[in-house]
PDB file of C-alpha atoms in Angstrom:
ATOM      1  CA  MET A  46     106.678 175.180  78.176  1.00 52.00           C
ATOM      2  CA  THR A  47     105.602 171.576  77.989  1.00 56.00           C
ATOM      3  CA  SER A  48     105.916 169.863  80.935  1.00 59.00           C
ATOM      4  CA  ASN A  49     107.785 166.052  80.965  1.00 60.00           C
ATOM      5  CA  PRO A  50     105.305 163.320  82.026  1.00 61.00           C
ATOM      6  CA  GLU A  51     105.860 161.464  85.081  1.00 59.00           C
ATOM      7  CA  PRO A  52     107.046 158.027  84.838  1.00 57.00           C
ATOM      8  CA  GLU A  53     104.556 155.070  86.216  1.00 57.00           C
ATOM      9  CA  PRO A  54     105.536 153.347  89.295  1.00 47.00           C
ATOM     10  CA  PRO A  55     106.454 150.340  89.310  1.00 47.00           C
ATOM     11  CA  PRO A  56     104.375 147.470  89.917  1.00 50.00           C
ATOM     12  CA  TYR A  57     105.706 146.367  92.904  1.00 44.00           C
ATOM     13  CA  VAL A  58     104.533 149.701  94.542  1.00 40.00           C
ATOM     14  CA  PHE A  59     100.960 148.514  94.647  1.00 39.00           C
ATOM     15  CA  GLU A  60     101.532 144.909  95.241  1.00 42.00           C
ATOM     16  CA  ARG A  61     104.993 143.646  96.719  1.00 42.00           C
ATOM     17  CA  PRO A  62     105.922 140.172  95.436  1.00 42.00           C
ATOM     18  CA  TYR A  63     106.205 137.619  97.497  1.00 41.00           C
ATOM     19  CA  ILE A  64     109.844 137.199  99.619  1.00 42.00           C
ATOM     20  CA  ASP A  65     111.094 134.393 101.375  1.00 48.00           C
ATOM     21  CA  ASP A  66     113.076 135.337 103.741  1.00 52.00           C
ATOM     22  CA  HIS A  67     111.970 132.829 106.419  1.00 54.00           C
ATOM     23  CA  ARG A  68     114.221 130.524 107.548  1.00 59.00           C
ATOM     24  CA  PHE A  69     114.034 127.363 109.015  1.00 54.00           C
ATOM     25  CA  LEU A  70     116.067 124.674 110.271  1.00 55.00           C
ATOM     26  CA  PHE A  71     114.371 121.509 109.851  1.00 54.00           C
ATOM     27  CA  ALA A  72     111.825 120.486 106.661  1.00 58.00           C
ATOM     28  CA  PHE A  73     108.259 120.548 107.204  1.00 58.00           C
ATOM     29  CA  PRO A  74     106.134 118.161 106.535  1.00 59.00           C
ATOM     30  CA  ASN A  75     103.874 119.055 103.671  1.00 57.00           C
ATOM     31  CA  GLU A  76     105.582 122.444 103.146  1.00 58.00           C
ATOM     32  CA  LYS A  77     104.060 125.091 100.577  1.00 56.00           C
ATOM     33  CA  LYS A  78     105.788 127.273  99.006  1.00 57.00           C
ATOM     34  CA  ARG A  79     103.985 130.794 100.285  1.00 60.00           C
ATOM     35  CA  PRO A  80     102.938 129.974 103.888  1.00 66.00           C
ATOM     36  CA  SER A  81     100.869 131.505 106.017  1.00 74.00           C
ATOM     37  CA  ALA A  82     101.663 133.705 109.162  1.00 80.00           C
ATOM     38  CA  ARG A  83      99.826 130.316 111.271  1.00 80.00           C
ATOM     39  CA  GLN A  84     101.814 128.020 109.013  1.00 81.00           C
ATOM     40  CA  ILE A  85     104.886 130.247 109.449  1.00 83.00           C
ATOM     41  CA  GLN A  86     104.212 129.949 113.459  1.00 85.00           C
ATOM     42  CA  LEU A  87     103.376 125.847 112.913  1.00 86.00           C
ATOM     43  CA  ARG A  88     107.177 125.924 111.282  1.00 86.00           C
ATOM     44  CA  ARG A  89     108.544 128.030 114.034  1.00 88.00           C
ATOM     45  CA  LEU A  90     107.310 125.589 116.788  1.00 90.00           C
ATOM     46  CA  TYR A  91     108.245 122.281 114.675  1.00 88.00           C
ATOM     47  CA  ASP A  92     112.341 123.628 115.036  1.00 89.00           C
ATOM     48  CA  ILE A  93     111.547 124.410 118.702  1.00 91.00           C
ATOM     49  CA  LEU A  94     110.688 120.929 118.945  1.00 91.00           C
ATOM     50  CA  ASN A  95     113.451 119.744 117.250  1.00 89.00           C
ATOM     51  CA  LEU A  96     116.091 121.882 118.817  1.00 91.00           C
ATOM     52  CA  SER A  97     115.021 120.811 121.888  1.00 91.00           C
ATOM     53  CA  LEU A  98     115.395 116.611 121.523  1.00 89.00           C
ATOM     54  CA  ARG A  99     118.948 117.598 120.162  1.00 88.00           C
ATOM     55  CA  ARG A 100     119.472 119.774 123.741  1.00 89.00           C
ATOM     56  CA  ASP A 101     117.580 116.265 125.662  1.00 87.00           C
ATOM     57  CA  ASP A 102     115.269 118.961 126.838  1.00 90.00           C
ATOM     58  CA  LEU A 103     112.289 116.258 126.630  1.00 90.00           C
ATOM     59  CA  ALA A 104     109.844 118.627 128.505  1.00 91.00           C
ATOM     60  CA  ARG A 105     109.634 121.490 126.190  1.00 93.00           C
ATOM     61  CA  ALA A 106     109.826 119.049 122.975  1.00 92.00           C
ATOM     62  CA  ARG A 107     106.790 117.494 124.506  1.00 93.00           C
ATOM     63  CA  ARG A 108     104.864 120.682 125.261  1.00 93.00           C
ATOM     64  CA  ALA A 109     105.620 121.905 121.462  1.00 92.00           C
ATOM     65  CA  TRP A 110     104.244 118.232 120.118  1.00 92.00           C
ATOM     66  CA  SER A 111     101.389 119.147 122.458  1.00 91.00           C
ATOM     67  CA  ILE A 112     100.242 121.807 120.299  1.00 91.00           C
ATOM     68  CA  LEU A 113     101.383 120.807 117.025  1.00 89.00           C
ATOM     69  CA  ALA A 114      99.106 117.094 117.540  1.00 88.00           C
ATOM     70  CA  ARG A 115      96.038 119.231 118.014  1.00 89.00           C
ATOM     71  CA  CYS A 116      96.385 121.549 114.692  1.00 88.00           C
ATOM     72  CA  LYS A 117      94.805 120.601 111.450  1.00 86.00           C
ATOM     73  CA  GLU A 118      97.689 121.422 109.846  1.00 82.00           C
ATOM     74  CA  THR A 119      99.827 118.474 111.640  1.00 83.00           C
ATOM     75  CA  ASN A 120      99.457 115.047 110.264  1.00 85.00           C
ATOM     76  CA  TRP A 121     101.173 114.031 113.793  1.00 85.00           C
ATOM     77  CA  ARG A 122     100.864 109.614 112.203  1.00 85.00           C
ATOM     78  CA  ALA A 123     103.657 110.481 109.657  1.00 85.00           C
ATOM     79  CA  MET A 124     105.126 111.666 112.345  1.00 86.00           C
ATOM     80  CA  TRP A 125     105.456 108.716 114.052  1.00 90.00           C
ATOM     81  CA  THR A 126     109.361 108.465 114.193  1.00 89.00           C
ATOM     82  CA  LEU A 127     109.258 111.921 116.833  1.00 88.00           C
ATOM     83  CA  GLY A 128     106.802 109.762 118.759  1.00 88.00           C
ATOM     84  CA  ILE A 129     109.052 107.401 119.786  1.00 89.00           C
ATOM     85  CA  THR A 130     111.900 109.976 120.474  1.00 88.00           C
ATOM     86  CA  LEU A 131     109.156 111.522 122.896  1.00 89.00           C
ATOM     87  CA  LEU A 132     108.429 108.326 124.411  1.00 88.00           C
ATOM     88  CA  GLU A 133     112.024 108.192 125.460  1.00 81.00           C
ATOM     89  CA  ASN A 134     113.922 109.047 129.234  1.00 75.00           C
ATOM     90  CA  ASN A 135     116.659 109.729 128.034  1.00 70.00           C
ATOM     91  CA  VAL A 136     117.166 111.222 124.462  1.00 64.00           C
ATOM     92  CA  ARG A 137     121.015 110.001 124.310  1.00 68.00           C
ATOM     93  CA  VAL A 138     120.187 106.406 125.431  1.00 69.00           C
ATOM     94  CA  MET A 139     118.615 104.673 122.959  1.00 70.00           C
ATOM     95  CA  GLU A 140     116.055 101.787 125.252  1.00 78.00           C
ATOM     96  CA  SER A 141     112.669 100.290 124.613  1.00 81.00           C
ATOM     97  CA  ASN A 142     110.180 100.758 127.331  1.00 85.00           C
ATOM     98  CA  PRO A 143     106.516  99.270 127.835  1.00 88.00           C
ATOM     99  CA  ARG A 144     104.779 102.447 126.200  1.00 90.00           C
ATOM    100  CA  LYS A 145     106.867 102.400 122.827  1.00 91.00           C
ATOM    101  CA  ILE A 146     105.728  98.862 122.030  1.00 93.00           C
ATOM    102  CA  ASP A 147     102.363  99.667 122.677  1.00 93.00           C
ATOM    103  CA  TYR A 148     102.669 103.106 120.829  1.00 92.00           C
ATOM    104  CA  LEU A 149     104.478 100.693 117.904  1.00 93.00           C
ATOM    105  CA  ARG A 150     101.481  98.237 117.696  1.00 93.00           C
ATOM    106  CA  THR A 151      99.196 101.280 117.362  1.00 92.00           C
ATOM    107  CA  MET A 152     100.719 102.866 114.955  1.00 92.00           C
ATOM    108  CA  LEU A 153     100.913  99.462 112.905  1.00 91.00           C
ATOM    109  CA  LEU A 154      97.452  99.134 112.684  1.00 89.00           C
ATOM    110  CA  GLN A 155      96.850 103.533 112.077  1.00 88.00           C
ATOM    111  CA  LEU A 156      99.263 103.938 109.442  1.00 89.00           C
ATOM    112  CA  PRO A 157      99.240 100.754 106.992  1.00 88.00           C
ATOM    113  CA  GLU A 158     101.422 103.064 104.298  1.00 89.00           C
ATOM    114  CA  GLU A 159     104.312 102.545 106.419  1.00 91.00           C
ATOM    115  CA  ARG A 160     103.910  99.475 108.690  1.00 92.00           C
ATOM    116  CA  GLU A 161     106.796  97.505 106.782  1.00 94.00           C
ATOM    117  CA  ARG A 162     108.968 100.072 108.408  1.00 94.00           C
ATOM    118  CA  ILE A 163     106.735 100.230 111.918  1.00 94.00           C
ATOM    119  CA  LEU A 164     106.624  96.594 111.726  1.00 95.00           C
ATOM    120  CA  ALA A 165     110.400  96.198 111.526  1.00 95.00           C
ATOM    121  CA  GLU A 166     111.032  99.335 114.434  1.00 94.00           C
ATOM    122  CA  LEU A 167     108.591  97.630 116.357  1.00 94.00           C
ATOM    123  CA  VAL A 168     110.775  93.752 116.303  1.00 95.00           C
ATOM    124  CA  GLN A 169     114.175  96.451 117.634  1.00 93.00           C
ATOM    125  CA  HIS A 170     112.202  97.279 120.807  1.00 94.00           C
ATOM    126  CA  TYR A 171     111.363  93.588 121.661  1.00 94.00           C
ATOM    127  CA  ILE A 172     115.275  92.887 121.029  1.00 94.00           C
ATOM    128  CA  LEU A 173     116.047  95.532 122.779  1.00 91.00           C
ATOM    129  CA  ALA A 174     113.396  94.498 125.990  1.00 91.00           C
ATOM    130  CA  GLY A 175     114.611  90.872 125.793  1.00 91.00           C
ATOM    131  CA  ARG A 176     111.302  89.969 124.320  1.00 93.00           C
ATOM    132  CA  HIS A 177     113.066  87.547 121.733  1.00 94.00           C
ATOM    133  CA  ARG A 178     110.121  85.036 121.469  1.00 94.00           C
ATOM    134  CA  ASP A 179     107.918  87.789 121.459  1.00 94.00           C
ATOM    135  CA  ALA A 180     109.714  89.480 118.938  1.00 95.00           C
ATOM    136  CA  LEU A 181     109.225  86.252 116.423  1.00 95.00           C
ATOM    137  CA  ASP A 182     105.490  86.182 116.986  1.00 95.00           C
ATOM    138  CA  GLU A 183     105.181  88.996 115.592  1.00 94.00           C
ATOM    139  CA  LEU A 184     106.863  88.713 112.899  1.00 95.00           C
ATOM    140  CA  GLU A 185     105.431  84.793 111.972  1.00 94.00           C
ATOM    141  CA  PHE A 186     102.038  86.261 112.650  1.00 95.00           C
ATOM    142  CA  TYR A 187     102.557  89.450 109.713  1.00 95.00           C
ATOM    143  CA  LEU A 188     105.258  87.695 107.691  1.00 94.00           C
ATOM    144  CA  PRO A 189     103.038  85.234 105.439  1.00 93.00           C
ATOM    145  CA  SER A 190     100.617  88.521 104.521  1.00 91.00           C
ATOM    146  CA  PHE A 191     101.355  90.943 101.712  1.00 89.00           C
ATOM    147  CA  PRO A 192     103.245  93.355 101.699  1.00 89.00           C
ATOM    148  CA  TYR A 193     105.627  91.764 104.296  1.00 93.00           C
ATOM    149  CA  HIS A 194     106.107  88.906 102.418  1.00 92.00           C
ATOM    150  CA  ASP A 195     108.261  90.406  99.993  1.00 93.00           C
ATOM    151  CA  ASN A 196     110.711  92.517 102.545  1.00 94.00           C
ATOM    152  CA  PRO A 197     113.963  90.234 102.738  1.00 94.00           C
ATOM    153  CA  VAL A 198     115.289  92.714 106.201  1.00 95.00           C
ATOM    154  CA  LEU A 199     112.323  91.403 107.860  1.00 95.00           C
ATOM    155  CA  HIS A 200     112.764  87.605 106.806  1.00 96.00           C
ATOM    156  CA  VAL A 201     116.370  87.919 107.985  1.00 95.00           C
ATOM    157  CA  TYR A 202     115.035  89.028 111.573  1.00 96.00           C
ATOM    158  CA  ALA A 203     113.191  86.070 111.823  1.00 95.00           C
ATOM    159  CA  GLY A 204     115.642  83.728 111.073  1.00 94.00           C
ATOM    160  CA  LEU A 205     118.377  85.160 113.122  1.00 94.00           C
ATOM    161  CA  LEU A 206     115.694  85.373 116.021  1.00 95.00           C
ATOM    162  CA  CYS A 207     114.570  81.700 115.595  1.00 93.00           C
ATOM    163  CA  VAL A 208     118.764  81.049 115.675  1.00 91.00           C
ATOM    164  CA  PHE A 209     119.013  83.083 118.818  1.00 92.00           C
ATOM    165  CA  VAL A 210     115.694  81.498 120.548  1.00 92.00           C
ATOM    166  CA  ALA A 211     117.033  77.718 119.673  1.00 87.00           C
ATOM    167  CA  GLN A 212     120.001  78.556 121.532  1.00 85.00           C
ATOM    168  CA  PRO A 213     120.594  75.935 124.506  1.00 80.00           C
ATOM    169  CA  PRO A 214     119.417  77.706 128.214  1.00 75.00           C
ATOM    170  CA  GLU A 215     122.133  79.006 129.895  1.00 71.00           C
ATOM    171  CA  PRO A 216     123.154  76.422 132.979  1.00 62.00           C
ATOM    172  CA  VAL A 217     120.969  77.458 136.231  1.00 57.00           C
ATOM    173  CA  GLY A 218     122.808  77.060 139.726  1.00 55.00           C
ATOM    174  CA  GLY A 219     125.878  76.062 138.792  1.00 52.00           C
ATOM    175  CA  ASN A 220     124.834  72.780 136.971  1.00 55.00           C
ATOM    176  CA  ASP A 221     126.230  72.367 133.988  1.00 53.00           C
ATOM    177  CA  ILE A 222     124.644  71.043 130.567  1.00 48.00           C
ATOM    178  CA  GLU A 223     125.424  67.518 129.685  1.00 50.00           C
ATOM    179  CA  GLU A 224     125.336  68.061 125.873  1.00 56.00           C
ATOM    180  CA  ALA A 225     125.211  71.843 124.073  1.00 59.00           C
ATOM    181  CA  THR A 226     121.728  71.358 122.233  1.00 79.00           C
ATOM    182  CA  TYR A 227     119.788  73.603 119.723  1.00 78.00           C
ATOM    183  CA  ASP A 228     116.535  73.656 119.020  1.00 81.00           C
ATOM    184  CA  SER A 229     116.033  71.479 115.560  1.00 81.00           C
ATOM    185  CA  ASN A 230     112.655  72.966 114.577  1.00 88.00           C
ATOM    186  CA  LEU A 231     113.867  76.724 115.371  1.00 88.00           C
ATOM    187  CA  LEU A 232     116.781  75.892 113.244  1.00 87.00           C
ATOM    188  CA  SER A 233     114.576  74.493 110.679  1.00 88.00           C
ATOM    189  CA  ARG A 234     112.268  77.451 111.134  1.00 92.00           C
ATOM    190  CA  ALA A 235     115.250  80.176 110.404  1.00 91.00           C
ATOM    191  CA  GLN A 236     116.526  78.341 107.336  1.00 91.00           C
ATOM    192  CA  ILE A 237     113.413  78.757 105.829  1.00 92.00           C
ATOM    193  CA  PHE A 238     113.265  82.334 106.790  1.00 94.00           C
ATOM    194  CA  LEU A 239     116.797  82.901 105.485  1.00 92.00           C
ATOM    195  CA  GLU A 240     116.465  81.002 101.877  1.00 91.00           C
ATOM    196  CA  ARG A 241     113.403  83.555 101.634  1.00 94.00           C
ATOM    197  CA  ALA A 242     115.442  86.566 102.259  1.00 93.00           C
ATOM    198  CA  LYS A 243     118.174  85.374 100.183  1.00 92.00           C
ATOM    199  CA  ALA A 244     115.884  84.563  97.159  1.00 93.00           C
ATOM    200  CA  LEU A 245     114.552  88.140  97.412  1.00 93.00           C
ATOM    201  CA  ASP A 246     118.126  89.849  97.840  1.00 92.00           C
ATOM    202  CA  SER A 247     120.896  88.027  96.781  1.00 88.00           C
ATOM    203  CA  ASP A 248     123.365  90.243  97.651  1.00 89.00           C
ATOM    204  CA  ASN A 249     122.135  89.886 101.709  1.00 89.00           C
ATOM    205  CA  ILE A 250     125.267  88.696 103.440  1.00 89.00           C
ATOM    206  CA  VAL A 251     123.683  88.629 106.476  1.00 90.00           C
ATOM    207  CA  ALA A 252     121.545  85.616 104.962  1.00 89.00           C
ATOM    208  CA  ARG A 253     124.247  84.411 103.265  1.00 89.00           C
ATOM    209  CA  GLU A 254     126.697  84.111 106.238  1.00 89.00           C
ATOM    210  CA  PHE A 255     123.627  82.459 108.533  1.00 90.00           C
ATOM    211  CA  LEU A 256     122.833  79.753 105.985  1.00 88.00           C
ATOM    212  CA  HIS A 257     126.401  78.618 106.042  1.00 87.00           C
ATOM    213  CA  LYS A 258     126.648  78.524 109.709  1.00 85.00           C
ATOM    214  CA  LEU A 259     123.011  76.456 110.090  1.00 85.00           C
ATOM    215  CA  HIS A 260     124.742  74.195 107.609  1.00 81.00           C
ATOM    216  CA  SER A 261     127.596  73.427 109.999  1.00 78.00           C
ATOM    217  CA  LEU A 262     125.344  73.308 113.006  1.00 72.00           C
ATOM    218  CA  SER A 263     122.967  70.967 111.091  1.00 69.00           C
ATOM    219  CA  GLN A 264     126.332  69.028 110.667  1.00 68.00           C
ATOM    220  CA  GLU A 265     126.906  68.550 114.410  1.00 62.00           C
ATOM    221  CA  PRO A 266     125.724  64.906 115.856  1.00 55.00           C
ATOM    222  CA  THR A 267     124.756  66.988 119.480  1.00 54.00           C
ATOM    223  CA  LEU A 268     122.306  68.743 116.913  1.00 52.00           C
ATOM    224  CA  ARG A 269     118.437  67.583 118.388  1.00 48.00           C
ATOM    225  CA  SER A 270     114.820  68.760 119.267  1.00 42.00           C
ATOM    226  CA  PHE A 271     114.302  69.968 122.518  1.00 41.00           C
ATOM    227  CA  ALA A 272     110.739  69.309 121.626  1.00 40.00           C
ATOM    228  CA  ASN A 273     111.242  65.638 121.130  1.00 43.00           C
ATOM    229  CA  HIS A 274     113.549  65.763 124.235  1.00 42.00           C
ATOM    230  CA  ASP A 275     110.839  67.043 126.650  1.00 42.00           C
ATOM    231  CA  SER A 276     108.167  64.410 124.887  1.00 39.00           C
ATOM    232  CA  GLU A 277     110.783  61.428 125.516  1.00 41.00           C
ATOM    233  CA  ASP A 278     110.966  62.908 129.383  1.00 41.00           C
ATOM    234  CA  GLU A 279     107.007  62.823 129.828  1.00 41.00           C
ATOM    235  CA  THR A 280     107.060  59.745 128.306  1.00 41.00           C
ATOM    236  CA  HIS A 281     109.429  58.341 130.911  1.00 42.00           C
ATOM    237  CA  SER A 282     107.827  59.921 134.046  1.00 42.00           C
ATOM    238  CA  LYS A 283     103.898  57.844 132.890  1.00 44.00           C
ATOM    239  CA  GLY A 284     105.781  54.698 133.218  1.00 45.00           C
ATOM    240  CA  HIS A 285     107.534  54.019 129.684  1.00 42.00           C
ATOM    241  CA  GLN A 286     104.126  53.760 127.759  1.00 43.00           C
ATOM    242  CA  SER A 287     104.177  53.045 124.360  1.00 41.00           C
ATOM    243  CA  PRO A 288     103.523  55.417 122.082  1.00 42.00           C
ATOM    244  CA  GLN A 289     100.355  54.671 119.926  1.00 45.00           C
ATOM    245  CA  PRO A 290     101.177  54.048 116.205  1.00 44.00           C
ATOM    246  CA  LYS A 291      99.580  56.635 113.801  1.00 43.00           C
ATOM    247  CA  ARG A 292      96.662  55.860 111.778  1.00 43.00           C
ATOM    248  CA  ARG A 293      96.797  55.880 108.486  1.00 46.00           C
ATOM    249  CA  ARG A 294      94.687  58.017 105.753  1.00 43.00           C
ATOM    250  CA  SER A 295      93.112  56.298 103.830  1.00 43.00           C
ATOM    251  CA  ASN A 296      93.124  56.297  99.959  1.00 45.00           C
ATOM    252  CA  SER A 297      88.856  56.724  99.558  1.00 38.00           C
TER     253      SER A 297
END
């Protein structure tokens, strides 16, 4: 009597195929298809971080961040947007503070591949803090260089900041200003920035509309430069001294 041969066992009895039965809520940077046990724990911690932020639990989110930032698998610089949120006093209220500005200035130097986005974020936080002149100075420092020179959004920011700073000061102590004057020097710089933005992005409606507004302002007779006005006052205080003629440039 011959016995039937036993069937061969399937291969997964000795080598179980990989089954990804882990479910995560948020996409992790540099995610791998077959994560190790350590990477799974990091993914869970990353989910806790994001969930804590959405529940306005900043204390728990900061503890999760402090662990993730020390792990070699985590590129904390690439998660700079999360870093800004962790510096909030209230997640539900967008505001600025000196810690955020210092953090963004540091990231601007340490993360060159994201510097355009970081500069735009830095300018927004300067504006939220009411530091419009600082925002304009920051843009004027970076815009002449690459890659900022080819970014239409940054040029629009610079143009709008020039228009804002060029506005006449508000009356102090109930004293009305005789004439509503704009700083013509700043308006000229605003026109340069907005024309550059329009050249880079012809469909930019903000640049187009504000260029039209600047053209209307330039037609007003009250437009003059604060710088010239201040220099006239200074000359008047010195006893009406006549200005010295400019020296002509020699042709030699």
